[in-house]
Amino acid sequence: MHVNDDRRLARIGMPEAVFCEPKSPAQLDGIVADLLPGGRPTLFTRLTPERFAALSSASQAQLVYDADSSTATLHGCLPAAASCTIGIVVAGTSDLLVAREAAATLDFSGVPHAMFVDVGVAGLWRLEERLDEIRACDIVIAVAGMDAALMTVLGGLIGAPLIGVPTSVGYGVAEGGTVALGSALASCAQGVAVVNIDNGFGAACAAMRIINQFGERSS
Amino acid sequence: MHVNDDRRLARIGMPEAVFCEPKSPAQLDGIVADLLPGGRPTLFTRLTPERFAALSSASQAQLVYDADSSTATLHGCLPAAASCTIGIVVAGTSDLLVAREAAATLDFSGVPHAMFVDVGVAGLWRLEERLDEIRACDIVIAVAGMDAALMTVLGGLIGAPLIGVPTSVGYGVAEGGTVALGSALASCAQGVAVVNIDNGFGAACAAMRIINQFGERSS
Amino acid sequence: MHVNDDRRLARIGMPEAVFCEPKSPAQLDGIVADLLPGGRPTLFTRLTPERFAALSSASQAQLVYDADSSTATLHGCLPAAASCTIGIVVAGTSDLLVAREAAATLDFSGVPHAMFVDVGVAGLWRLEERLDEIRACDIVIAVAGMDAALMTVLGGLIGAPLIGVPTSVGYGVAEGGTVALGSALASCAQGVAVVNIDNGFGAACAAMRIINQFGERSS
Amino acid sequence: MHVNDDRRLARIGMPEAVFCEPKSPAQLDGIVADLLPGGRPTLFTRLTPERFAALSSASQAQLVYDADSSTATLHGCLPAAASCTIGIVVAGTSDLLVAREAAATLDFSGVPHAMFVDVGVAGLWRLEERLDEIRACDIVIAVAGMDAALMTVLGGLIGAPLIGVPTSVGYGVAEGGTVALGSALASCAQGVAVVNIDNGFGAACAAMRIINQFGERSS
Amino acid sequence: MHVNDDRRLARIGMPEAVFCEPKSPAQLDGIVADLLPGGRPTLFTRLTPERFAALSSASQAQLVYDADSSTATLHGCLPAAASCTIGIVVAGTSDLLVAREAAATLDFSGVPHAMFVDVGVAGLWRLEERLDEIRACDIVIAVAGMDAALMTVLGGLIGAPLIGVPTSVGYGVAEGGTVALGSALASCAQGVAVVNIDNGFGAACAAMRIINQFGERSS
Amino acid sequence: MHVNDDRRLARIGMPEAVFCEPKSPAQLDGIVADLLPGGRPTLFTRLTPERFAALSSASQAQLVYDADSSTATLHGCLPAAASCTIGIVVAGTSDLLVAREAAATLDFSGVPHAMFVDVGVAGLWRLEERLDEIRACDIVIAVAGMDAALMTVLGGLIGAPLIGVPTSVGYGVAEGGTVALGSALASCAQGVAVVNIDNGFGAACAAMRIINQFGERSS
Amino acid sequence: MHVNDDRRLARIGMPEAVFCEPKSPAQLDGIVADLLPGGRPTLFTRLTPERFAALSSASQAQLVYDADSSTATLHGCLPAAASCTIGIVVAGTSDLLVAREAAATLDFSGVPHAMFVDVGVAGLWRLEERLDEIRACDIVIAVAGMDAALMTVLGGLIGAPLIGVPTSVGYGVAEGGTVALGSALASCAQGVAVVNIDNGFGAACAAMRIINQFGERSS
Amino acid sequence: MHVNDDRRLARIGMPEAVFCEPKSPAQLDGIVADLLPGGRPTLFTRLTPERFAALSSASQAQLVYDADSSTATLHGCLPAAASCTIGIVVAGTSDLLVAREAAATLDFSGVPHAMFVDVGVAGLWRLEERLDEIRACDIVIAVAGMDAALMTVLGGLIGAPLIGVPTSVGYGVAEGGTVALGSALASCAQGVAVVNIDNGFGAACAAMRIINQFGERSS
């Protein structure tokens, strides 16, 4: 087996996923072929248009590809799993690819979500205009690069679980996202939980751990 | 006001807390004096025995100090707030100070918790022996330094929300905790959410965001 | 001559200053002795209480020491130089030492200033309550550690010259101030100018360059 | 809205700008289309010739492109705004792209400027020959990579506001510009204010904050 | 001589190897021509398909190329040298290139080996299913990127010599492999020996030092 | 249990060891008390004279302390376990503490060893004079800080298993040992295996893995 | 003037040089055109074959290009300037490009030199065979990447001025050359002077400073 | 032998030196005792007053200690060796300890030198006033921390061999001296050779290599 284990969903409720970036086209074609008979829904992440185009036509025919999030699915998505709503709050247009990976992961997993774009705190009024909508979400994923100040401001304004995704957007000291990551980890707001730079998939999984555990609760 | 704002609890449900490490004894004495009339429960973190001993005797008399977690409380704790249980899983004895800061924060906030110590995965049987107990927890905080491999193994074994706290335990490349932090962020397990190095307080706050949103509160 | 050159004030209008941190008590005593006959006002920075206490009693007698800012002056201060007001906006109590170094430098140089403390953006309402006062300042110095999100939020709310001073407050990834520095440099707000970590003196000097060039000086 | 907010100019006097580097051609085309009806002058930065060539011909037709600075404008520039002159002092030919981004931003904003090229201090006489002209400027932006020694020498010779832009020019330890950035921040000259590596746009904005506050505007 | 010295095998029993990555095609062609008359078996490492394709057809004709490991051999391999078995334990498909470089080096040197793929510890059951086979190996090479937690878990489960090869697989903090390297060096398991990131060749050589000294050689 | 697990020796043949550095005196006293009834030989590492002096007199009385290696033993050492000899090659006097930790670990484990001091390769003749003795060893541990050039030179001269221990000796770029670590990992010599900075204990354990698997044990 | 200043040779005896890497083809064409009338010999460094091919045919016609060192000359070389011999000692084939930049700079400046290739100290006998020749040189430039152990061994064997050039050859921790740089700076050998990574030009200039001051010049 | 080898002077003309920082008082006492019978002049470096005070009174009685440079000599100094003069150019008072280590090493070795203090280039006129004297020196050692801009300016003004010693003076980004080191290595001035941070001893040794090879020695 070349993929994240098929027993994972049964054991801990996390989605089947294939991390495509470091794999060769031949390896990915092999994985698609291996997964084909099983029929289980599987998500492919970090599958850029260039990488998708390098796959065999057989693989391409089996996958449902979404260039905006660099993801693909095989054998469809999982059934609707929650009545919670995840808010994905995005600092700027440049962070959209990462935000859409989170959204695609939630879509694949049957979890509803709403996206709030261009609400970076250098123009605070933009965030404030959307704040009521954001407060209506059960869990919030904040996606920001550069100084990632969004996470601190948001963390001080909402009480919901808040998962920060620093992005690699930027240049100079911001290049690669380590400033955004450090800023998110050192946030003065209390209880911001952080995932790896650009890891929209991981943020969605962290949200799903909450939903899996608490989602169908009696409250 | 010199402290985390008194309107925070009302607004987003996070505990009042004073981060003591960078403040001078005179500054801390001033904060205690400011907080005294209000009567609101307040938590003091990273108050080492040396720092506590440097406070005025008036301040010392007002605070309930716990050297094991380097925390203190003023005006008692918050009432019991949840029937959820937070599991605090600790790789080794050396990580206990950080784990106890998380526990003290939960105690202050009225949230039940259980601690599992010395279950580092270099001796996998130790974790396996406690696994059923850990799986019974609603949320898990994993505390580990060095290679922080505990977080990945645990993340593959449980489905609950998992918050990783890397610690600064170790020497050579491990000194300061950046390897543990990197390992937690790069974890192959899905959906591990991470807080700053040694930030037991922050991990507890991240857990309380989940409880506040999803758990049944008694108040 | 062991000090910043006595021709500096005449040439570029910057204050005489002695950076004390890396100098031995004997070196500092020698500098005080050298400066004594000249009678020119001189500022001593990063002169901690321990360092001040290690000076000779002759030196101590000549200096006017201020422990809160770890600065001292010799031969008094410069005459009032400007009708501008510099606002010093401080994220938290822990950043006060650095903020006070900026204030002491401005005091020494005869420049009016106002300080706004505990307005970190994790509690946005605190900043908002002071915003009108801050907007009334001609130049703003923002002092913050950790995620330094204050600089971005402030930069989006005011149009005045904004000089950011990242501080070394914090632990884990925030220790030493590199995250705050990176965050200030990568700020999404436009035109934030940054000085070295903890360099309150430098921020005041940057403000004085503006005043010297544009403000009306009394002399 | 995908761009820096249209209310920004009104609020804090900073120019409308779109940071193009991390955005896809499709995203940029969408932004141009969104901005077209409004008619407000807008600046596009870090739009390399390759990126510009990848835009739709509709977008290309609307933009006035300047390859030397990798910038473009939509709906023209702002009216002349100041009688101040900004000096842009450039260490070497290799730093010109960054210097021209600063110049293009000032052009867009209606601020006069003069450029001084190839005055790196490894050949001190080159700087000395231009010093009188530089001293006649109201504000100075210094652009240098490698050791960025220009900023320190200049800072000791002029009293005007001095904004340092480290560049990513160089190889080995100098690659990426962190040495130049560190050198600028650690400058022995007093009051040098620094912006991110290669951030000519930000340096111009910092200068405009000064002009907006202190310079006489014609509008 | 442009290659690792021909006297090396005689002196210390290490294989002849040419590290191809930093050499130009012309340099590599020259090395092949130099080695041709000698007739000694030689290994070429980090010879990517692109680099191999850039060699002269004369060079290509002399080399036996293996794209899966980016290695080639000239003049065949060394005779069977040991009855020991080296286990190569691989966390995921993405680590295969590095693992295969180790395997190709062992093949070239006449040392038997077995490979265990996709046994990363985020799915612990996968490792447990292969544990008896792994325990039957005389020496174990563990190949893992990201958090490299495999090395710690394995180190606690087996007593054989364990050589860890961190890989550069991953993104964000994991990019380049420094987190995996740090995690391997800081492993809580005792006696894990580590080689450079992606250095499958070096791990095989470290194993051969053990075999040369302790294993029974047939020659 | 607060210590490395008592089942470790039985399972993988590694010594019982307590890493003392991050533990408080109270924690260490508790560990000694816990271990006392069991009677199993246990090694304590990184127990500096200051830390040892801070233990209770009861603990001190039970431990056999060796200040030269900052180690102690409880319940004696293990019986002689091997007829192999481990050579410990030490670049300079300053590296002795680390080398002695390796030696103390081998002593504790009943493994013979010989130490070769002051053979750094800046004076190559010193190494050459001892080379025959070093070549007579079955396994070699090389201990060096600064440039760690010893490991490369030694790796080219001997064929035995070679385990490099970089040390934190040095200042400037060498401070903390990362240069020595990098140099060891990037060694041009083939098959040098490396452990964490200053980790003499780990190097001895790596050697014992080889002996346990290949050496003839007396028990 | 876009180039290193024409008064440099007269003032401090250093060669005219144009650092091509960060300059666009148009900028380089402009520099060639500017230099053409003057007739002074000028060296162009880091002019890769790709960059050279991108120049105008007019520029190409004027330059004498050497692909092996990525350098070119305009208006020939300087007359023979010294009877000293510079030895260029090179660890491996992969370091040749950098070594040849040093050689080309010396050629341009009329200084004799001899090159010693493939004498890395992982095969110590290779260096020893050439040692008498190397000792006959007046100044030695050592070029090495990876662990740069050559510099330390050489520094202990010869008394001549020794200039170390770390190279960016290698991968993993060695990538970019920082390990080689650190190793050279932390060398246990006394008096090794170091230049920037890959800076063969700078090493030659450092040697020429010695020759200019101490060697007998023919002109 | 615990010290730099006694055959070093005979072989390569470098001084006997003991690097004291990482050695315990007992180790240093042992070294003094070992060296006593031999009668060869030996230099002890980085022997802080605290370390010197911790030596046995027997050792203290044998050594001639100089607190200003943290050095000591045993058995006197070497005879006058050169008629060359080394200029030691020092940016500020804070760099004096390092500069004096260089001077003490030259004193020990019988080489004349002159020191130029407080000539940092933030006040360019200070350097210019001493330039004629500096130009009269045969070799120049430049000592500077912070931005180390002195080295670049000096490198452009003099043609003599120039050895840069970055110092660890400074705070924030300058702390530890890496900015000064990077700035020295990336200097735009040609042929600046660099030694490790704070390594005054090494700079003197680099100068002596030149003198030994080119200067006229009296012996």
mmCIF file with all atom_site columns, N, CA, C and O in Angstrom, chain G residues 192-212:
data_model
loop_
_atom_site.group_PDB
_atom_site.id
_atom_site.type_symbol
_atom_site.label_atom_id
_atom_site.label_alt_id
_atom_site.label_comp_id
_atom_site.label_asym_id
_atom_site.label_entity_id
_atom_site.label_seq_id
_atom_site.pdbx_PDB_ins_code
_atom_site.Cartn_x
_atom_site.Cartn_y
_atom_site.Cartn_z
_atom_site.occupancy
_atom_site.B_iso_or_equiv
_atom_site.pdbx_formal_charge
_atom_site.auth_seq_id
_atom_site.auth_comp_id
_atom_site.auth_asym_id
_atom_site.auth_atom_id
_atom_site.pdbx_PDB_model_num
ATOM 1  N N  . VAL G 1 192 ? 43.844 30.929 9.709  1.00 0.00 ? 192 VAL G N  1
ATOM 2  C CA . VAL G 1 192 ? 43.173 30.752 8.425  1.00 0.00 ? 192 VAL G CA 1
ATOM 3  C C  . VAL G 1 192 ? 42.237 31.943 8.212  1.00 0.00 ? 192 VAL G C  1
ATOM 4  O O  . VAL G 1 192 ? 41.373 32.214 9.041  1.00 0.00 ? 192 VAL G O  1
ATOM 5  N N  . ALA G 1 193 ? 42.424 32.665 7.122  1.00 0.00 ? 193 ALA G N  1
ATOM 6  C CA . ALA G 1 193 ? 41.558 33.796 6.800  1.00 0.00 ? 193 ALA G CA 1
ATOM 7  C C  . ALA G 1 193 ? 40.531 33.335 5.779  1.00 0.00 ? 193 ALA G C  1
ATOM 8  O O  . ALA G 1 193 ? 40.862 32.558 4.879  1.00 0.00 ? 193 ALA G O  1
ATOM 9  N N  . VAL G 1 194 ? 39.304 33.814 5.897  1.00 0.00 ? 194 VAL G N  1
ATOM 10 C CA . VAL G 1 194 ? 38.198 33.242 5.146  1.00 0.00 ? 194 VAL G CA 1
ATOM 11 C C  . VAL G 1 194 ? 37.490 34.326 4.337  1.00 0.00 ? 194 VAL G C  1
ATOM 12 O O  . VAL G 1 194 ? 37.415 35.476 4.766  1.00 0.00 ? 194 VAL G O  1
ATOM 13 N N  . VAL G 1 195 ? 36.994 33.946 3.170  1.00 0.00 ? 195 VAL G N  1
ATOM 14 C CA . VAL G 1 195 ? 36.152 34.845 2.374  1.00 0.00 ? 195 VAL G CA 1
ATOM 15 C C  . VAL G 1 195 ? 34.772 34.213 2.211  1.00 0.00 ? 195 VAL G C  1
ATOM 16 O O  . VAL G 1 195 ? 34.550 33.084 2.631  1.00 0.00 ? 195 VAL G O  1
ATOM 17 N N  . ASN G 1 196 ? 33.871 34.920 1.616  1.00 0.00 ? 196 ASN G N  1
ATOM 18 C CA . ASN G 1 196 ? 32.485 34.476 1.449  1.00 0.00 ? 196 ASN G CA 1
ATOM 19 C C  . ASN G 1 196 ? 32.422 33.166 0.650  1.00 0.00 ? 196 ASN G C  1
ATOM 20 O O  . ASN G 1 196 ? 33.326 32.849 -0.133 1.00 0.00 ? 196 ASN G O  1
ATOM 21 N N  . ILE G 1 197 ? 31.356 32.430 0.850  1.00 0.00 ? 197 ILE G N  1
ATOM 22 C CA . ILE G 1 197 ? 31.098 31.189 0.123  1.00 0.00 ? 197 ILE G CA 1
ATOM 23 C C  . ILE G 1 197 ? 31.208 31.425 -1.389 1.00 0.00 ? 197 ILE G C  1
ATOM 24 O O  . ILE G 1 197 ? 30.633 32.388 -1.910 1.00 0.00 ? 197 ILE G O  1
ATOM 25 N N  . ASP G 1 198 ? 31.938 30.574 -2.064 1.00 0.00 ? 198 ASP G N  1
ATOM 26 C CA . ASP G 1 198 ? 32.100 30.588 -3.531 1.00 0.00 ? 198 ASP G CA 1
ATOM 27 C C  . ASP G 1 198 ? 32.858 31.814 -4.042 1.00 0.00 ? 198 ASP G C  1
ATOM 28 O O  . ASP G 1 198 ? 32.905 32.037 -5.252 1.00 0.00 ? 198 ASP G O  1
ATOM 29 N N  . ASN G 1 199 ? 33.457 32.586 -3.154 1.00 0.00 ? 199 ASN G N  1
ATOM 30 C CA . ASN G 1 199 ? 34.064 33.847 -3.571 1.00 0.00 ? 199 ASN G CA 1
ATOM 31 C C  . ASN G 1 199 ? 35.531 33.675 -3.975 1.00 0.00 ? 199 ASN G C  1
ATOM 32 O O  . ASN G 1 199 ? 36.446 34.159 -3.299 1.00 0.00 ? 199 ASN G O  1
ATOM 33 N N  . GLY G 1 200 ? 35.738 32.976 -5.082 1.00 0.00 ? 200 GLY G N  1
ATOM 34 C CA . GLY G 1 200 ? 37.098 32.801 -5.582 1.00 0.00 ? 200 GLY G CA 1
ATOM 35 C C  . GLY G 1 200 ? 37.741 34.126 -5.946 1.00 0.00 ? 200 GLY G C  1
ATOM 36 O O  . GLY G 1 200 ? 38.941 34.322 -5.752 1.00 0.00 ? 200 GLY G O  1
ATOM 37 N N  . PHE G 1 201 ? 36.935 35.040 -6.463 1.00 0.00 ? 201 PHE G N  1
ATOM 38 C CA . PHE G 1 201 ? 37.429 36.374 -6.802 1.00 0.00 ? 201 PHE G CA 1
ATOM 39 C C  . PHE G 1 201 ? 37.980 37.070 -5.561 1.00 0.00 ? 201 PHE G C  1
ATOM 40 O O  . PHE G 1 201 ? 39.093 37.617 -5.584 1.00 0.00 ? 201 PHE G O  1
ATOM 41 N N  . GLY G 1 202 ? 37.227 37.023 -4.469 1.00 0.00 ? 202 GLY G N  1
ATOM 42 C CA . GLY G 1 202 ? 37.668 37.686 -3.240 1.00 0.00 ? 202 GLY G CA 1
ATOM 43 C C  . GLY G 1 202 ? 38.942 37.083 -2.676 1.00 0.00 ? 202 GLY G C  1
ATOM 44 O O  . GLY G 1 202 ? 39.802 37.803 -2.150 1.00 0.00 ? 202 GLY G O  1
ATOM 45 N N  . ALA G 1 203 ? 39.074 35.757 -2.778 1.00 0.00 ? 203 ALA G N  1
ATOM 46 C CA . ALA G 1 203 ? 40.296 35.116 -2.276 1.00 0.00 ? 203 ALA G CA 1
ATOM 47 C C  . ALA G 1 203 ? 41.507 35.591 -3.073 1.00 0.00 ? 203 ALA G C  1
ATOM 48 O O  . ALA G 1 203 ? 42.571 35.883 -2.511 1.00 0.00 ? 203 ALA G O  1
ATOM 49 N N  . ALA G 1 204 ? 41.335 35.692 -4.389 1.00 0.00 ? 204 ALA G N  1
ATOM 50 C CA . ALA G 1 204 ? 42.437 36.187 -5.216 1.00 0.00 ? 204 ALA G CA 1
ATOM 51 C C  . ALA G 1 204 ? 42.774 37.630 -4.849 1.00 0.00 ? 204 ALA G C  1
ATOM 52 O O  . ALA G 1 204 ? 43.953 38.015 -4.792 1.00 0.00 ? 204 ALA G O  1
ATOM 53 N N  . CYS G 1 205 ? 41.756 38.436 -4.591 1.00 0.00 ? 205 CYS G N  1
ATOM 54 C CA . CYS G 1 205 ? 42.010 39.831 -4.204 1.00 0.00 ? 205 CYS G CA 1
ATOM 55 C C  . CYS G 1 205 ? 42.747 39.902 -2.866 1.00 0.00 ? 205 CYS G C  1
ATOM 56 O O  . CYS G 1 205 ? 43.636 40.735 -2.679 1.00 0.00 ? 205 CYS G O  1
ATOM 57 N N  . ALA G 1 206 ? 42.351 39.049 -1.916 1.00 0.00 ? 206 ALA G N  1
ATOM 58 C CA . ALA G 1 206 ? 43.052 39.032 -0.634 1.00 0.00 ? 206 ALA G CA 1
ATOM 59 C C  . ALA G 1 206 ? 44.519 38.672 -0.840 1.00 0.00 ? 206 ALA G C  1
ATOM 60 O O  . ALA G 1 206 ? 45.415 39.247 -0.198 1.00 0.00 ? 206 ALA G O  1
ATOM 61 N N  . ALA G 1 207 ? 44.775 37.735 -1.727 1.00 0.00 ? 207 ALA G N  1
ATOM 62 C CA . ALA G 1 207 ? 46.162 37.375 -2.029 1.00 0.00 ? 207 ALA G CA 1
ATOM 63 C C  . ALA G 1 207 ? 46.894 38.543 -2.678 1.00 0.00 ? 207 ALA G C  1
ATOM 64 O O  . ALA G 1 207 ? 48.067 38.815 -2.369 1.00 0.00 ? 207 ALA G O  1
ATOM 65 N N  . MET G 1 208 ? 46.221 39.249 -3.547 1.00 0.00 ? 208 MET G N  1
ATOM 66 C CA . MET G 1 208 ? 46.877 40.371 -4.225 1.00 0.00 ? 208 MET G CA 1
ATOM 67 C C  . MET G 1 208 ? 47.164 41.527 -3.276 1.00 0.00 ? 208 MET G C  1
ATOM 68 O O  . MET G 1 208 ? 48.126 42.256 -3.473 1.00 0.00 ? 208 MET G O  1
ATOM 69 N N  . ARG G 1 209 ? 46.335 41.690 -2.261 1.00 0.00 ? 209 ARG G N  1
ATOM 70 C CA . ARG G 1 209 ? 46.671 42.705 -1.252 1.00 0.00 ? 209 ARG G CA 1
ATOM 71 C C  . ARG G 1 209 ? 48.037 42.390 -0.634 1.00 0.00 ? 209 ARG G C  1
ATOM 72 O O  . ARG G 1 209 ? 48.857 43.288 -0.411 1.00 0.00 ? 209 ARG G O  1
ATOM 73 N N  . ILE G 1 210 ? 48.282 41.117 -0.365 1.00 0.00 ? 210 ILE G N  1
ATOM 74 C CA . ILE G 1 210 ? 49.579 40.727 0.205  1.00 0.00 ? 210 ILE G CA 1
ATOM 75 C C  . ILE G 1 210 ? 50.702 41.004 -0.788 1.00 0.00 ? 210 ILE G C  1
ATOM 76 O O  . ILE G 1 210 ? 51.734 41.577 -0.459 1.00 0.00 ? 210 ILE G O  1
ATOM 77 N N  . ILE G 1 211 ? 50.475 40.572 -2.020 1.00 0.00 ? 211 ILE G N  1
ATOM 78 C CA . ILE G 1 211 ? 51.515 40.741 -3.041 1.00 0.00 ? 211 ILE G CA 1
ATOM 79 C C  . ILE G 1 211 ? 51.786 42.223 -3.303 1.00 0.00 ? 211 ILE G C  1
ATOM 80 O O  . ILE G 1 211 ? 52.945 42.645 -3.400 1.00 0.00 ? 211 ILE G O  1
ATOM 81 N N  . ASN G 1 212 ? 50.712 42.991 -3.390 1.00 0.00 ? 212 ASN G N  1
ATOM 82 C CA . ASN G 1 212 ? 50.896 44.427 -3.642 1.00 0.00 ? 212 ASN G CA 1
ATOM 83 C C  . ASN G 1 212 ? 51.741 45.078 -2.541 1.00 0.00 ? 212 ASN G C  1
ATOM 84 O O  . ASN G 1 212 ? 52.549 45.974 -2.802 1.00 0.00 ? 212 ASN G O  1
#
